[in-house]
Each structure stands twice: as C-alpha cells, then as structure tokens.
Amino acid sequence: DADVTQTPRNRITKTGKRIMLECSQTKGHDRMYWYRQDPGLGLRLIYYSFDVKDINKGEISDGYSVSRQAQAKFSLSLESAIPNQTALYFCATSDPGAERRHEQFFGPGTRLTVL
Amino acid sequence: DQQVKQNSPSLSVQEGRISILNCDYTNSMFDYFLWYKKYPAEGPTFLISISSIKDKNEDGRFTVFLNKSAKHLSLHIVPSQPGDSAVYFCAASFQTGANNLFFGTGTRLTVIP
C-alpha cells in the first residue's frame, strides 16, 4: 500500500547535537512537507518542496534545514538542537494534479525530545 | 498570529448524539477548508473538505458547514460513535498558489459509550 514513512519514530538527543529526521513516500507525489506539532499550537509548516529542485521556507524555518534527495525522500535537519525544538514532527505529501489537490497525506510522526 | 482557531480544546458527547466541532478563521482570502482526524501515535488523516463556493458538504455521518460572512466552519458528526474519539484539526488554504494548509489548534473529541 502506498505510504508515507518516517524514521526514527522516537528520538532523544542533547542540546547542541545535530539530528536528521527522514521521510520516505511511495505515493509518487511531487510535493512534500515538514510540520511540527506543539500542544495548543496545532501543526505549523517548517519547509515544503514542490520537486527535487524546489525548496521553500514555511512559517517556522529558523533552526531547521531540509534536503530533497529524490522525489520520494525529504529529510529535515536540526543543525544544533535546542530544547524548544522538542515536539512531534510530521512529514506529508500531496499531489497537485489530483482532484483533491489540497489533501495532504501524513506520516506517523517522529517524537523528538531535546534535553 | 494564528489565522485558524479552534476555541474548544475538548468536547465530550454521548454515543449516538451529534458532535459539533467549530473553527474560526481570520483571513478572508482563504477559499478552501479541510478537516483532519488524528488518533494517538498516528499522523492526521483527511476527513472532509469544502470549497468557499459551497456552504455545506456531506459525506456519510460527516457534514461540514461554512459561513463565509462569519468566517466560521463547523463539522457535524451524526450519530457519534466511540471510534470517532480523536483529535480533530481544521485547516484552511487558498485555491491558487502553493495550496499550503494553515491548521487550527485541534479539538479532542471523546465519544462516551
């Protein structure tokens, strides 16, 4: 079944460490997104990519970077993790050619804790 | 600034009754709206959507109502079932451009058997 997967599912790290979260999809979608979810704040967009050569900042990109290695892979990096980056991180995909082009398909999430 | 707001963090409803989840938005340029459902340890999944050219969209037990003048939408679930217990997010977007989604803060629905 076509899917969106995220690794790792849980990660505990220390302040100042570099960390990478990975996302892979088998849906064949061109568009991919990274969100973070914090209690009381909903989901906020960090970065999005419309294809391998197109990367765009979202609402809260400071402290993060991304890499679109292939159509199917989109990774999020925290160059020097800080405690307020503790959150639930979601990757999502969408197909702009679909009838419901606004619909995004989410991975299961990565719970990141920065000590 | 939060452009999409869900002012009720939680809602409890008896099984079989109607659940009404509310959402308000501030940007009048939004013209497409979606509801997502999220279970613990899973990502959000799409539930239902509505374009601003409509004021109602129905899909089985789920109906979304849009009041553009009030910048308000609501999700009705009838009848509510225990399996509907989840966190519900509303989201708003624009028909043109990047189609990015702006999410509300979520409402946790508990359906009591």
mmCIF file with all atom_site columns, C-alpha atoms in Angstrom:
data_model
loop_
_atom_site.group_PDB
_atom_site.id
_atom_site.type_symbol
_atom_site.label_atom_id
_atom_site.label_alt_id
_atom_site.label_comp_id
_atom_site.label_asym_id
_atom_site.label_entity_id
_atom_site.label_seq_id
_atom_site.pdbx_PDB_ins_code
_atom_site.Cartn_x
_atom_site.Cartn_y
_atom_site.Cartn_z
_atom_site.occupancy
_atom_site.B_iso_or_equiv
_atom_site.pdbx_formal_charge
_atom_site.auth_seq_id
_atom_site.auth_comp_id
_atom_site.auth_asym_id
_atom_site.auth_atom_id
_atom_site.pdbx_PDB_model_num
ATOM 1   C CA . ASP A 1 1   ? 0.000   0.000  0.000   1.00 0.00 ? 1   ASP A CA 1
ATOM 2   C CA . ALA A 1 2   ? 1.373   3.415  -0.964  1.00 0.00 ? 2   ALA A CA 1
ATOM 3   C CA . ASP A 1 3   ? 2.543   5.100  2.189   1.00 0.00 ? 3   ASP A CA 1
ATOM 4   C CA . VAL A 1 4   ? 4.480   7.850  3.969   1.00 0.00 ? 4   VAL A CA 1
ATOM 5   C CA . THR A 1 5   ? 7.066   6.605  6.452   1.00 0.00 ? 5   THR A CA 1
ATOM 6   C CA . GLN A 1 6   ? 9.199   8.468  8.951   1.00 0.00 ? 6   GLN A CA 1
ATOM 7   C CA . THR A 1 7   ? 12.359  7.432  10.765  1.00 0.00 ? 7   THR A CA 1
ATOM 8   C CA . PRO A 1 8   ? 13.063  7.411  13.606  1.00 0.00 ? 8   PRO A CA 1
ATOM 9   C CA . ARG A 1 9   ? 9.698   7.283  15.371  1.00 0.00 ? 9   ARG A CA 1
ATOM 10  C CA . ASN A 1 10  ? 11.184  8.486  18.636  1.00 0.00 ? 10  ASN A CA 1
ATOM 11  C CA . ARG A 1 11  ? 14.450  10.275 19.359  1.00 0.00 ? 11  ARG A CA 1
ATOM 12  C CA . ILE A 1 12  ? 16.008  11.745 22.457  1.00 0.00 ? 12  ILE A CA 1
ATOM 13  C CA . THR A 1 13  ? 19.014  13.970 21.947  1.00 0.00 ? 13  THR A CA 1
ATOM 14  C CA . LYS A 1 14  ? 21.027  16.593 23.777  1.00 0.00 ? 14  LYS A CA 1
ATOM 15  C CA . THR A 1 15  ? 21.280  20.333 23.269  1.00 0.00 ? 15  THR A CA 1
ATOM 16  C CA . GLY A 1 16  ? 23.771  21.213 20.553  1.00 0.00 ? 16  GLY A CA 1
ATOM 17  C CA . LYS A 1 17  ? 23.622  17.885 18.730  1.00 0.00 ? 17  LYS A CA 1
ATOM 18  C CA . ARG A 1 18  ? 22.923  17.649 15.019  1.00 0.00 ? 18  ARG A CA 1
ATOM 19  C CA . ILE A 1 19  ? 19.968  15.448 14.174  1.00 0.00 ? 19  ILE A CA 1
ATOM 20  C CA . MET A 1 20  ? 18.262  14.337 10.983  1.00 0.00 ? 20  MET A CA 1
ATOM 21  C CA . LEU A 1 21  ? 14.699  13.147 10.583  1.00 0.00 ? 21  LEU A CA 1
ATOM 22  C CA . GLU A 1 22  ? 13.902  11.217 7.441   1.00 0.00 ? 22  GLU A CA 1
ATOM 23  C CA . CYS A 1 23  ? 10.771  10.839 5.378   1.00 0.00 ? 23  CYS A CA 1
ATOM 24  C CA . SER A 1 24  ? 10.093  8.461  2.507   1.00 0.00 ? 24  SER A CA 1
ATOM 25  C CA . GLN A 1 25  ? 6.979   8.054  0.395   1.00 0.00 ? 25  GLN A CA 1
ATOM 26  C CA . THR A 1 26  ? 5.760   5.507  -2.118  1.00 0.00 ? 26  THR A CA 1
ATOM 27  C CA . LYS A 1 27  ? 2.777   7.586  -3.281  1.00 0.00 ? 27  LYS A CA 1
ATOM 28  C CA . GLY A 1 28  ? 4.618   9.111  -6.215  1.00 0.00 ? 28  GLY A CA 1
ATOM 29  C CA . HIS A 1 29  ? 3.681   12.606 -5.072  1.00 0.00 ? 29  HIS A CA 1
ATOM 30  C CA . ASP A 1 30  ? 5.794   15.576 -6.087  1.00 0.00 ? 30  ASP A CA 1
ATOM 31  C CA . ARG A 1 31  ? 5.032   17.769 -3.091  1.00 0.00 ? 31  ARG A CA 1
ATOM 32  C CA . MET A 1 32  ? 6.412   17.079 0.370   1.00 0.00 ? 32  MET A CA 1
ATOM 33  C CA . TYR A 1 33  ? 6.135   18.995 3.632   1.00 0.00 ? 33  TYR A CA 1
ATOM 34  C CA . TRP A 1 34  ? 7.553   19.075 7.155   1.00 0.00 ? 34  TRP A CA 1
ATOM 35  C CA . TYR A 1 35  ? 5.393   20.208 10.091  1.00 0.00 ? 35  TYR A CA 1
ATOM 36  C CA . ARG A 1 36  ? 5.842   20.356 13.816  1.00 0.00 ? 36  ARG A CA 1
ATOM 37  C CA . GLN A 1 37  ? 3.044   19.946 16.321  1.00 0.00 ? 37  GLN A CA 1
ATOM 38  C CA . ASP A 1 38  ? 3.164   21.540 19.739  1.00 0.00 ? 38  ASP A CA 1
ATOM 39  C CA . PRO A 1 39  ? 0.453   21.320 22.414  1.00 0.00 ? 39  PRO A CA 1
ATOM 40  C CA . GLY A 1 40  ? -2.042  24.155 21.950  1.00 0.00 ? 40  GLY A CA 1
ATOM 41  C CA . LEU A 1 41  ? -0.491  25.313 18.682  1.00 0.00 ? 41  LEU A CA 1
ATOM 42  C CA . GLY A 1 42  ? -1.642  22.782 16.122  1.00 0.00 ? 42  GLY A CA 1
ATOM 43  C CA . LEU A 1 43  ? 0.560   21.930 13.154  1.00 0.00 ? 43  LEU A CA 1
ATOM 44  C CA . ARG A 1 44  ? 2.927   24.554 11.815  1.00 0.00 ? 44  ARG A CA 1
ATOM 45  C CA . LEU A 1 45  ? 4.737   24.355 8.479   1.00 0.00 ? 45  LEU A CA 1
ATOM 46  C CA . ILE A 1 46  ? 8.552   24.265 8.627   1.00 0.00 ? 46  ILE A CA 1
ATOM 47  C CA . TYR A 1 47  ? 9.568   23.661 4.988   1.00 0.00 ? 47  TYR A CA 1
ATOM 48  C CA . TYR A 1 48  ? 7.960   22.415 1.812   1.00 0.00 ? 48  TYR A CA 1
ATOM 49  C CA . SER A 1 49  ? 9.216   21.152 -1.512  1.00 0.00 ? 49  SER A CA 1
ATOM 50  C CA . PHE A 1 50  ? 7.349   21.018 -4.817  1.00 0.00 ? 50  PHE A CA 1
ATOM 51  C CA . ASP A 1 51  ? 10.011  18.929 -6.528  1.00 0.00 ? 51  ASP A CA 1
ATOM 52  C CA . VAL A 1 52  ? 13.643  17.947 -6.108  1.00 0.00 ? 52  VAL A CA 1
ATOM 53  C CA . LYS A 1 53  ? 14.905  21.373 -7.152  1.00 0.00 ? 53  LYS A CA 1
ATOM 54  C CA . ASP A 1 54  ? 12.288  23.443 -5.341  1.00 0.00 ? 54  ASP A CA 1
ATOM 55  C CA . ILE A 1 55  ? 12.626  24.058 -1.575  1.00 0.00 ? 55  ILE A CA 1
ATOM 56  C CA . ASN A 1 56  ? 10.640  26.715 0.271   1.00 0.00 ? 56  ASN A CA 1
ATOM 57  C CA . LYS A 1 57  ? 10.591  28.030 3.819   1.00 0.00 ? 57  LYS A CA 1
ATOM 58  C CA . GLY A 1 58  ? 7.417   27.715 5.806   1.00 0.00 ? 58  GLY A CA 1
ATOM 59  C CA . GLU A 1 59  ? 6.134   29.582 8.810   1.00 0.00 ? 59  GLU A CA 1
ATOM 60  C CA . ILE A 1 60  ? 8.841   28.478 11.268  1.00 0.00 ? 60  ILE A CA 1
ATOM 61  C CA . SER A 1 61  ? 12.004  27.542 9.351   1.00 0.00 ? 61  SER A CA 1
ATOM 62  C CA . ASP A 1 62  ? 14.591  29.120 11.683  1.00 0.00 ? 62  ASP A CA 1
ATOM 63  C CA . GLY A 1 63  ? 16.887  26.485 13.191  1.00 0.00 ? 63  GLY A CA 1
ATOM 64  C CA . TYR A 1 64  ? 15.969  23.878 10.563  1.00 0.00 ? 64  TYR A CA 1
ATOM 65  C CA . SER A 1 65  ? 17.233  22.857 7.141   1.00 0.00 ? 65  SER A CA 1
ATOM 66  C CA . VAL A 1 66  ? 15.954  20.308 4.626   1.00 0.00 ? 66  VAL A CA 1
ATOM 67  C CA . SER A 1 67  ? 17.197  18.183 1.773   1.00 0.00 ? 67  SER A CA 1
ATOM 68  C CA . ARG A 1 68  ? 15.140  16.661 -1.047  1.00 0.00 ? 68  ARG A CA 1
ATOM 69  C CA . GLN A 1 69  ? 17.350  13.805 -2.132  1.00 0.00 ? 69  GLN A CA 1
ATOM 70  C CA . ALA A 1 70  ? 14.838  12.333 -4.567  1.00 0.00 ? 70  ALA A CA 1
ATOM 71  C CA . GLN A 1 71  ? 11.158  12.592 -5.362  1.00 0.00 ? 71  GLN A CA 1
ATOM 72  C CA . ALA A 1 72  ? 10.497  10.027 -2.654  1.00 0.00 ? 72  ALA A CA 1
ATOM 73  C CA . LYS A 1 73  ? 12.781  11.356 0.087   1.00 0.00 ? 73  LYS A CA 1
ATOM 74  C CA . PHE A 1 74  ? 12.685  14.557 2.115   1.00 0.00 ? 74  PHE A CA 1
ATOM 75  C CA . SER A 1 75  ? 14.799  14.935 5.245   1.00 0.00 ? 75  SER A CA 1
ATOM 76  C CA . LEU A 1 76  ? 14.723  17.549 7.993   1.00 0.00 ? 76  LEU A CA 1
ATOM 77  C CA . SER A 1 77  ? 17.855  18.545 9.915   1.00 0.00 ? 77  SER A CA 1
ATOM 78  C CA . LEU A 1 78  ? 18.359  20.368 13.156  1.00 0.00 ? 78  LEU A CA 1
ATOM 79  C CA . GLU A 1 79  ? 21.922  21.659 12.931  1.00 0.00 ? 79  GLU A CA 1
ATOM 80  C CA . SER A 1 80  ? 22.227  22.377 16.651  1.00 0.00 ? 80  SER A CA 1
ATOM 81  C CA . ALA A 1 81  ? 19.224  21.129 18.579  1.00 0.00 ? 81  ALA A CA 1
ATOM 82  C CA . ILE A 1 82  ? 17.741  23.220 21.386  1.00 0.00 ? 82  ILE A CA 1
ATOM 83  C CA . PRO A 1 83  ? 15.107  22.254 23.993  1.00 0.00 ? 83  PRO A CA 1
ATOM 84  C CA . ASN A 1 84  ? 12.306  24.331 22.433  1.00 0.00 ? 84  ASN A CA 1
ATOM 85  C CA . GLN A 1 85  ? 12.580  22.128 19.350  1.00 0.00 ? 85  GLN A CA 1
ATOM 86  C CA . THR A 1 86  ? 11.094  19.331 21.420  1.00 0.00 ? 86  THR A CA 1
ATOM 87  C CA . ALA A 1 87  ? 7.923   18.489 19.507  1.00 0.00 ? 87  ALA A CA 1
ATOM 88  C CA . LEU A 1 88  ? 6.100   15.987 17.317  1.00 0.00 ? 88  LEU A CA 1
ATOM 89  C CA . TYR A 1 89  ? 7.287   16.227 13.707  1.00 0.00 ? 89  TYR A CA 1
ATOM 90  C CA . PHE A 1 90  ? 5.206   15.175 10.719  1.00 0.00 ? 90  PHE A CA 1
ATOM 91  C CA . CYS A 1 91  ? 6.071   14.692 7.099   1.00 0.00 ? 91  CYS A CA 1
ATOM 92  C CA . ALA A 1 92  ? 3.322   14.971 4.491   1.00 0.00 ? 92  ALA A CA 1
ATOM 93  C CA . THR A 1 93  ? 2.867   14.637 0.743   1.00 0.00 ? 93  THR A CA 1
ATOM 94  C CA . SER A 1 94  ? 0.352   15.904 -1.792  1.00 0.00 ? 94  SER A CA 1
ATOM 95  C CA . ASP A 1 95  ? -0.431  15.534 -5.488  1.00 0.00 ? 95  ASP A CA 1
ATOM 96  C CA . PRO A 1 96  ? -1.179  18.874 -7.166  1.00 0.00 ? 96  PRO A CA 1
ATOM 97  C CA . GLY A 1 97  ? -2.743  17.056 -10.111 1.00 0.00 ? 97  GLY A CA 1
ATOM 98  C CA . ALA A 1 98  ? -5.284  15.215 -8.008  1.00 0.00 ? 98  ALA A CA 1
ATOM 99  C CA . GLU A 1 99  ? -8.951  16.188 -7.834  1.00 0.00 ? 99  GLU A CA 1
ATOM 100 C CA . ARG A 1 100 ? -8.478  16.992 -4.140  1.00 0.00 ? 100 ARG A CA 1
ATOM 101 C CA . ARG A 1 101 ? -5.123  18.698 -4.615  1.00 0.00 ? 101 ARG A CA 1
ATOM 102 C CA . HIS A 1 102 ? -5.238  20.321 -1.176  1.00 0.00 ? 102 HIS A CA 1
ATOM 103 C CA . GLU A 1 103 ? -5.347  16.956 0.552   1.00 0.00 ? 103 GLU A CA 1
ATOM 104 C CA . GLN A 1 104 ? -2.095  16.088 2.270   1.00 0.00 ? 104 GLN A CA 1
ATOM 105 C CA . PHE A 1 105 ? -1.126  12.591 3.377   1.00 0.00 ? 105 PHE A CA 1
ATOM 106 C CA . PHE A 1 106 ? 0.772   12.409 6.631   1.00 0.00 ? 106 PHE A CA 1
ATOM 107 C CA . GLY A 1 107 ? 3.371   10.051 8.017   1.00 0.00 ? 107 GLY A CA 1
ATOM 108 C CA . PRO A 1 108 ? 3.041   8.630  11.542  1.00 0.00 ? 108 PRO A CA 1
ATOM 109 C CA . GLY A 1 109 ? 5.258   11.294 13.103  1.00 0.00 ? 109 GLY A CA 1
ATOM 110 C CA . THR A 1 110 ? 8.582   11.477 14.942  1.00 0.00 ? 110 THR A CA 1
ATOM 111 C CA . ARG A 1 111 ? 8.576   12.403 18.611  1.00 0.00 ? 111 ARG A CA 1
ATOM 112 C CA . LEU A 1 112 ? 11.742  14.412 19.266  1.00 0.00 ? 112 LEU A CA 1
ATOM 113 C CA . THR A 1 113 ? 12.955  15.323 22.750  1.00 0.00 ? 113 THR A CA 1
ATOM 114 C CA . VAL A 1 114 ? 15.895  17.694 23.175  1.00 0.00 ? 114 VAL A CA 1
ATOM 115 C CA . LEU A 1 115 ? 17.382  17.633 26.674  1.00 0.00 ? 115 LEU A CA 1
ATOM 116 C CA . ASP B 2 1   ? -0.530  35.046 14.589  1.00 0.00 ? 1   ASP B CA 1
ATOM 117 C CA . GLN B 2 2   ? -2.934  32.107 14.479  1.00 0.00 ? 2   GLN B CA 1
ATOM 118 C CA . GLN B 2 3   ? -5.103  32.516 11.369  1.00 0.00 ? 3   GLN B CA 1
ATOM 119 C CA . VAL B 2 4   ? -7.205  29.439 12.083  1.00 0.00 ? 4   VAL B CA 1
ATOM 120 C CA . LYS B 2 5   ? -8.594  28.913 15.566  1.00 0.00 ? 5   LYS B CA 1
ATOM 121 C CA . GLN B 2 6   ? -10.415 26.140 17.349  1.00 0.00 ? 6   GLN B CA 1
ATOM 122 C CA . ASN B 2 7   ? -11.529 27.631 20.627  1.00 0.00 ? 7   ASN B CA 1
ATOM 123 C CA . SER B 2 8   ? -12.690 24.409 22.255  1.00 0.00 ? 8   SER B CA 1
ATOM 124 C CA . PRO B 2 9   ? -9.733  22.213 23.226  1.00 0.00 ? 9   PRO B CA 1
ATOM 125 C CA . SER B 2 10  ? -12.029 19.328 24.126  1.00 0.00 ? 10  SER B CA 1
ATOM 126 C CA . LEU B 2 11  ? -15.571 18.049 23.680  1.00 0.00 ? 11  LEU B CA 1
ATOM 127 C CA . SER B 2 12  ? -17.390 15.062 25.193  1.00 0.00 ? 12  SER B CA 1
ATOM 128 C CA . VAL B 2 13  ? -20.513 13.603 23.612  1.00 0.00 ? 13  VAL B CA 1
ATOM 129 C CA . GLN B 2 14  ? -22.692 10.566 24.306  1.00 0.00 ? 14  GLN B CA 1
ATOM 130 C CA . GLU B 2 15  ? -22.673 7.796  21.712  1.00 0.00 ? 15  GLU B CA 1
ATOM 131 C CA . GLY B 2 16  ? -25.471 8.272  19.194  1.00 0.00 ? 16  GLY B CA 1
ATOM 132 C CA . ARG B 2 17  ? -25.734 12.015 19.738  1.00 0.00 ? 17  ARG B CA 1
ATOM 133 C CA . ILE B 2 18  ? -24.466 14.791 17.478  1.00 0.00 ? 18  ILE B CA 1
ATOM 134 C CA . SER B 2 19  ? -20.909 16.135 17.800  1.00 0.00 ? 19  SER B CA 1
ATOM 135 C CA . ILE B 2 20  ? -20.327 19.699 16.631  1.00 0.00 ? 20  ILE B CA 1
ATOM 136 C CA . LEU B 2 21  ? -16.778 20.935 16.267  1.00 0.00 ? 21  LEU B CA 1
ATOM 137 C CA . ASN B 2 22  ? -16.169 24.589 15.497  1.00 0.00 ? 22  ASN B CA 1
ATOM 138 C CA . CYS B 2 23  ? -13.452 26.504 13.707  1.00 0.00 ? 23  CYS B CA 1
ATOM 139 C CA . ASP B 2 24  ? -12.918 30.210 13.043  1.00 0.00 ? 24  ASP B CA 1
ATOM 140 C CA . TYR B 2 25  ? -10.527 31.896 10.660  1.00 0.00 ? 25  TYR B CA 1
ATOM 141 C CA . THR B 2 26  ? -9.305  35.447 10.275  1.00 0.00 ? 26  THR B CA 1
ATOM 142 C CA . ASN B 2 27  ? -8.043  35.613 6.675   1.00 0.00 ? 27  ASN B CA 1
ATOM 143 C CA . SER B 2 28  ? -10.994 36.264 4.345   1.00 0.00 ? 28  SER B CA 1
ATOM 144 C CA . MET B 2 29  ? -8.864  35.173 1.368   1.00 0.00 ? 29  MET B CA 1
ATOM 145 C CA . PHE B 2 30  ? -8.973  31.521 2.454   1.00 0.00 ? 30  PHE B CA 1
ATOM 146 C CA . ASP B 2 31  ? -11.197 29.699 -0.014  1.00 0.00 ? 31  ASP B CA 1
ATOM 147 C CA . TYR B 2 32  ? -10.772 26.025 0.753   1.00 0.00 ? 32  TYR B CA 1
ATOM 148 C CA . PHE B 2 33  ? -11.209 24.269 4.076   1.00 0.00 ? 33  PHE B CA 1
ATOM 149 C CA . LEU B 2 34  ? -10.463 20.783 5.341   1.00 0.00 ? 34  LEU B CA 1
ATOM 150 C CA . TRP B 2 35  ? -10.979 18.689 8.449   1.00 0.00 ? 35  TRP B CA 1
ATOM 151 C CA . TYR B 2 36  ? -8.415  16.154 9.597   1.00 0.00 ? 36  TYR B CA 1
ATOM 152 C CA . LYS B 2 37  ? -8.734  13.476 12.250  1.00 0.00 ? 37  LYS B CA 1
ATOM 153 C CA . LYS B 2 38  ? -5.811  12.279 14.359  1.00 0.00 ? 38  LYS B CA 1
ATOM 154 C CA . TYR B 2 39  ? -5.522  9.203  16.542  1.00 0.00 ? 39  TYR B CA 1
ATOM 155 C CA . PRO B 2 40  ? -2.674  8.844  19.086  1.00 0.00 ? 40  PRO B CA 1
ATOM 156 C CA . ALA B 2 41  ? 0.652   7.718  17.600  1.00 0.00 ? 41  ALA B CA 1
ATOM 157 C CA . GLU B 2 42  ? -0.644  8.253  14.054  1.00 0.00 ? 42  GLU B CA 1
ATOM 158 C CA . GLY B 2 43  ? -0.470  11.095 11.577  1.00 0.00 ? 43  GLY B CA 1
ATOM 159 C CA . PRO B 2 44  ? -3.542  13.193 10.754  1.00 0.00 ? 44  PRO B CA 1
ATOM 160 C CA . THR B 2 45  ? -5.853  11.712 8.122   1.00 0.00 ? 45  THR B CA 1
ATOM 161 C CA . PHE B 2 46  ? -8.127  13.650 5.785   1.00 0.00 ? 46  PHE B CA 1
ATOM 162 C CA . LEU B 2 47  ? -11.810 13.586 6.685   1.00 0.00 ? 47  LEU B CA 1
ATOM 163 C CA . ILE B 2 48  ? -13.799 16.052 4.611   1.00 0.00 ? 48  ILE B CA 1
ATOM 164 C CA . SER B 2 49  ? -13.348 19.347 2.795   1.00 0.00 ? 49  SER B CA 1
ATOM 165 C CA . ILE B 2 50  ? -15.355 22.256 1.407   1.00 0.00 ? 50  ILE B CA 1
ATOM 166 C CA . SER B 2 51  ? -14.759 24.941 -1.156  1.00 0.00 ? 51  SER B CA 1
ATOM 167 C CA . SER B 2 52  ? -15.832 28.513 -0.437  1.00 0.00 ? 52  SER B CA 1
ATOM 168 C CA . ILE B 2 53  ? -18.333 28.360 -3.295  1.00 0.00 ? 53  ILE B CA 1
ATOM 169 C CA . LYS B 2 54  ? -20.403 25.981 -1.168  1.00 0.00 ? 54  LYS B CA 1
ATOM 170 C CA . ASP B 2 55  ? -21.913 26.310 2.265   1.00 0.00 ? 55  ASP B CA 1
ATOM 171 C CA . LYS B 2 56  ? -22.340 22.615 3.006   1.00 0.00 ? 56  LYS B CA 1
ATOM 172 C CA . ASN B 2 57  ? -20.665 19.342 2.132   1.00 0.00 ? 57  ASN B CA 1
ATOM 173 C CA . GLU B 2 58  ? -21.801 15.963 3.352   1.00 0.00 ? 58  GLU B CA 1
ATOM 174 C CA . ASP B 2 59  ? -20.070 12.589 3.439   1.00 0.00 ? 59  ASP B CA 1
ATOM 175 C CA . GLY B 2 60  ? -21.891 9.877  5.322   1.00 0.00 ? 60  GLY B CA 1
ATOM 176 C CA . ARG B 2 61  ? -22.075 10.765 9.000   1.00 0.00 ? 61  ARG B CA 1
ATOM 177 C CA . PHE B 2 62  ? -19.889 13.841 8.497   1.00 0.00 ? 62  PHE B CA 1
ATOM 178 C CA . THR B 2 63  ? -21.114 17.252 7.343   1.00 0.00 ? 63  THR B CA 1
ATOM 179 C CA . VAL B 2 64  ? -19.109 20.449 7.120   1.00 0.00 ? 64  VAL B CA 1
ATOM 180 C CA . PHE B 2 65  ? -20.864 23.820 7.139   1.00 0.00 ? 65  PHE B CA 1
ATOM 181 C CA . LEU B 2 66  ? -19.211 27.041 6.013   1.00 0.00 ? 66  LEU B CA 1
ATOM 182 C CA . ASN B 2 67  ? -20.388 30.539 6.949   1.00 0.00 ? 67  ASN B CA 1
ATOM 183 C CA . LYS B 2 68  ? -18.160 32.907 4.978   1.00 0.00 ? 68  LYS B CA 1
ATOM 184 C CA . SER B 2 69  ? -19.619 36.090 6.384   1.00 0.00 ? 69  SER B CA 1
ATOM 185 C CA . ALA B 2 70  ? -18.826 34.928 9.907   1.00 0.00 ? 70  ALA B CA 1
ATOM 186 C CA . LYS B 2 71  ? -15.526 33.296 8.861   1.00 0.00 ? 71  LYS B CA 1
ATOM 187 C CA . HIS B 2 72  ? -16.697 30.165 10.618  1.00 0.00 ? 72  HIS B CA 1
ATOM 188 C CA . LEU B 2 73  ? -16.942 26.498 9.782   1.00 0.00 ? 73  LEU B CA 1
ATOM 189 C CA . SER B 2 74  ? -18.228 23.563 11.710  1.00 0.00 ? 74  SER B CA 1
ATOM 190 C CA . LEU B 2 75  ? -18.043 19.788 11.493  1.00 0.00 ? 75  LEU B CA 1
ATOM 191 C CA . HIS B 2 76  ? -21.125 17.778 12.452  1.00 0.00 ? 76  HIS B CA 1
ATOM 192 C CA . ILE B 2 77  ? -20.862 14.077 13.211  1.00 0.00 ? 77  ILE B CA 1
ATOM 193 C CA . VAL B 2 78  ? -24.182 12.246 13.403  1.00 0.00 ? 78  VAL B CA 1
ATOM 194 C CA . PRO B 2 79  ? -24.526 9.794  15.030  1.00 0.00 ? 79  PRO B CA 1
ATOM 195 C CA . SER B 2 80  ? -21.319 9.915  17.048  1.00 0.00 ? 80  SER B CA 1
ATOM 196 C CA . GLN B 2 81  ? -19.554 6.609  17.645  1.00 0.00 ? 81  GLN B CA 1
ATOM 197 C CA . PRO B 2 82  ? -16.810 5.660  20.129  1.00 0.00 ? 82  PRO B CA 1
ATOM 198 C CA . GLY B 2 83  ? -14.411 5.176  17.214  1.00 0.00 ? 83  GLY B CA 1
ATOM 199 C CA . ASP B 2 84  ? -14.792 8.876  16.431  1.00 0.00 ? 84  ASP B CA 1
ATOM 200 C CA . SER B 2 85  ? -12.847 9.715  19.589  1.00 0.00 ? 85  SER B CA 1
ATOM 201 C CA . ALA B 2 86  ? -9.775  11.537 18.285  1.00 0.00 ? 86  ALA B CA 1
ATOM 202 C CA . VAL B 2 87  ? -8.279  14.998 17.870  1.00 0.00 ? 87  VAL B CA 1
ATOM 203 C CA . TYR B 2 88  ? -9.850  16.964 15.018  1.00 0.00 ? 88  TYR B CA 1
ATOM 204 C CA . PHE B 2 89  ? -7.974  19.714 13.189  1.00 0.00 ? 89  PHE B CA 1
ATOM 205 C CA . CYS B 2 90  ? -9.497  22.183 10.800  1.00 0.00 ? 90  CYS B CA 1
ATOM 206 C CA . ALA B 2 91  ? -7.269  23.642 8.095   1.00 0.00 ? 91  ALA B CA 1
ATOM 207 C CA . ALA B 2 92  ? -7.594  26.436 5.571   1.00 0.00 ? 92  ALA B CA 1
ATOM 208 C CA . SER B 2 93  ? -5.966  27.044 2.223   1.00 0.00 ? 93  SER B CA 1
ATOM 209 C CA . PHE B 2 94  ? -6.084  29.074 -0.954  1.00 0.00 ? 94  PHE B CA 1
ATOM 210 C CA . GLN B 2 95  ? -7.358  27.653 -4.249  1.00 0.00 ? 95  GLN B CA 1
ATOM 211 C CA . THR B 2 96  ? -4.467  29.241 -6.126  1.00 0.00 ? 96  THR B CA 1
ATOM 212 C CA . GLY B 2 97  ? -0.781  29.399 -5.356  1.00 0.00 ? 97  GLY B CA 1
ATOM 213 C CA . ALA B 2 98  ? 1.033   26.896 -3.187  1.00 0.00 ? 98  ALA B CA 1
ATOM 214 C CA . ASN B 2 99  ? -2.111  25.378 -1.629  1.00 0.00 ? 99  ASN B CA 1
ATOM 215 C CA . ASN B 2 100 ? -0.341  25.239 1.740   1.00 0.00 ? 100 ASN B CA 1
ATOM 216 C CA . LEU B 2 101 ? -2.500  24.368 4.721   1.00 0.00 ? 101 LEU B CA 1
ATOM 217 C CA . PHE B 2 102 ? -2.942  26.541 7.807   1.00 0.00 ? 102 PHE B CA 1
ATOM 218 C CA . PHE B 2 103 ? -4.046  24.406 10.737  1.00 0.00 ? 103 PHE B CA 1
ATOM 219 C CA . GLY B 2 104 ? -6.114  25.149 13.794  1.00 0.00 ? 104 GLY B CA 1
ATOM 220 C CA . THR B 2 105 ? -5.059  24.082 17.271  1.00 0.00 ? 105 THR B CA 1
ATOM 221 C CA . GLY B 2 106 ? -7.262  20.988 17.397  1.00 0.00 ? 106 GLY B CA 1
ATOM 222 C CA . THR B 2 107 ? -10.250 19.764 19.412  1.00 0.00 ? 107 THR B CA 1
ATOM 223 C CA . ARG B 2 108 ? -10.127 16.465 21.289  1.00 0.00 ? 108 ARG B CA 1
ATOM 224 C CA . LEU B 2 109 ? -13.452 14.662 20.870  1.00 0.00 ? 109 LEU B CA 1
ATOM 225 C CA . THR B 2 110 ? -14.415 11.931 23.312  1.00 0.00 ? 110 THR B CA 1
ATOM 226 C CA . VAL B 2 111 ? -17.489 9.863  22.498  1.00 0.00 ? 111 VAL B CA 1
ATOM 227 C CA . ILE B 2 112 ? -18.792 8.161  25.618  1.00 0.00 ? 112 ILE B CA 1
ATOM 228 C CA . PRO B 2 113 ? -20.344 4.704  25.087  1.00 0.00 ? 113 PRO B CA 1
#
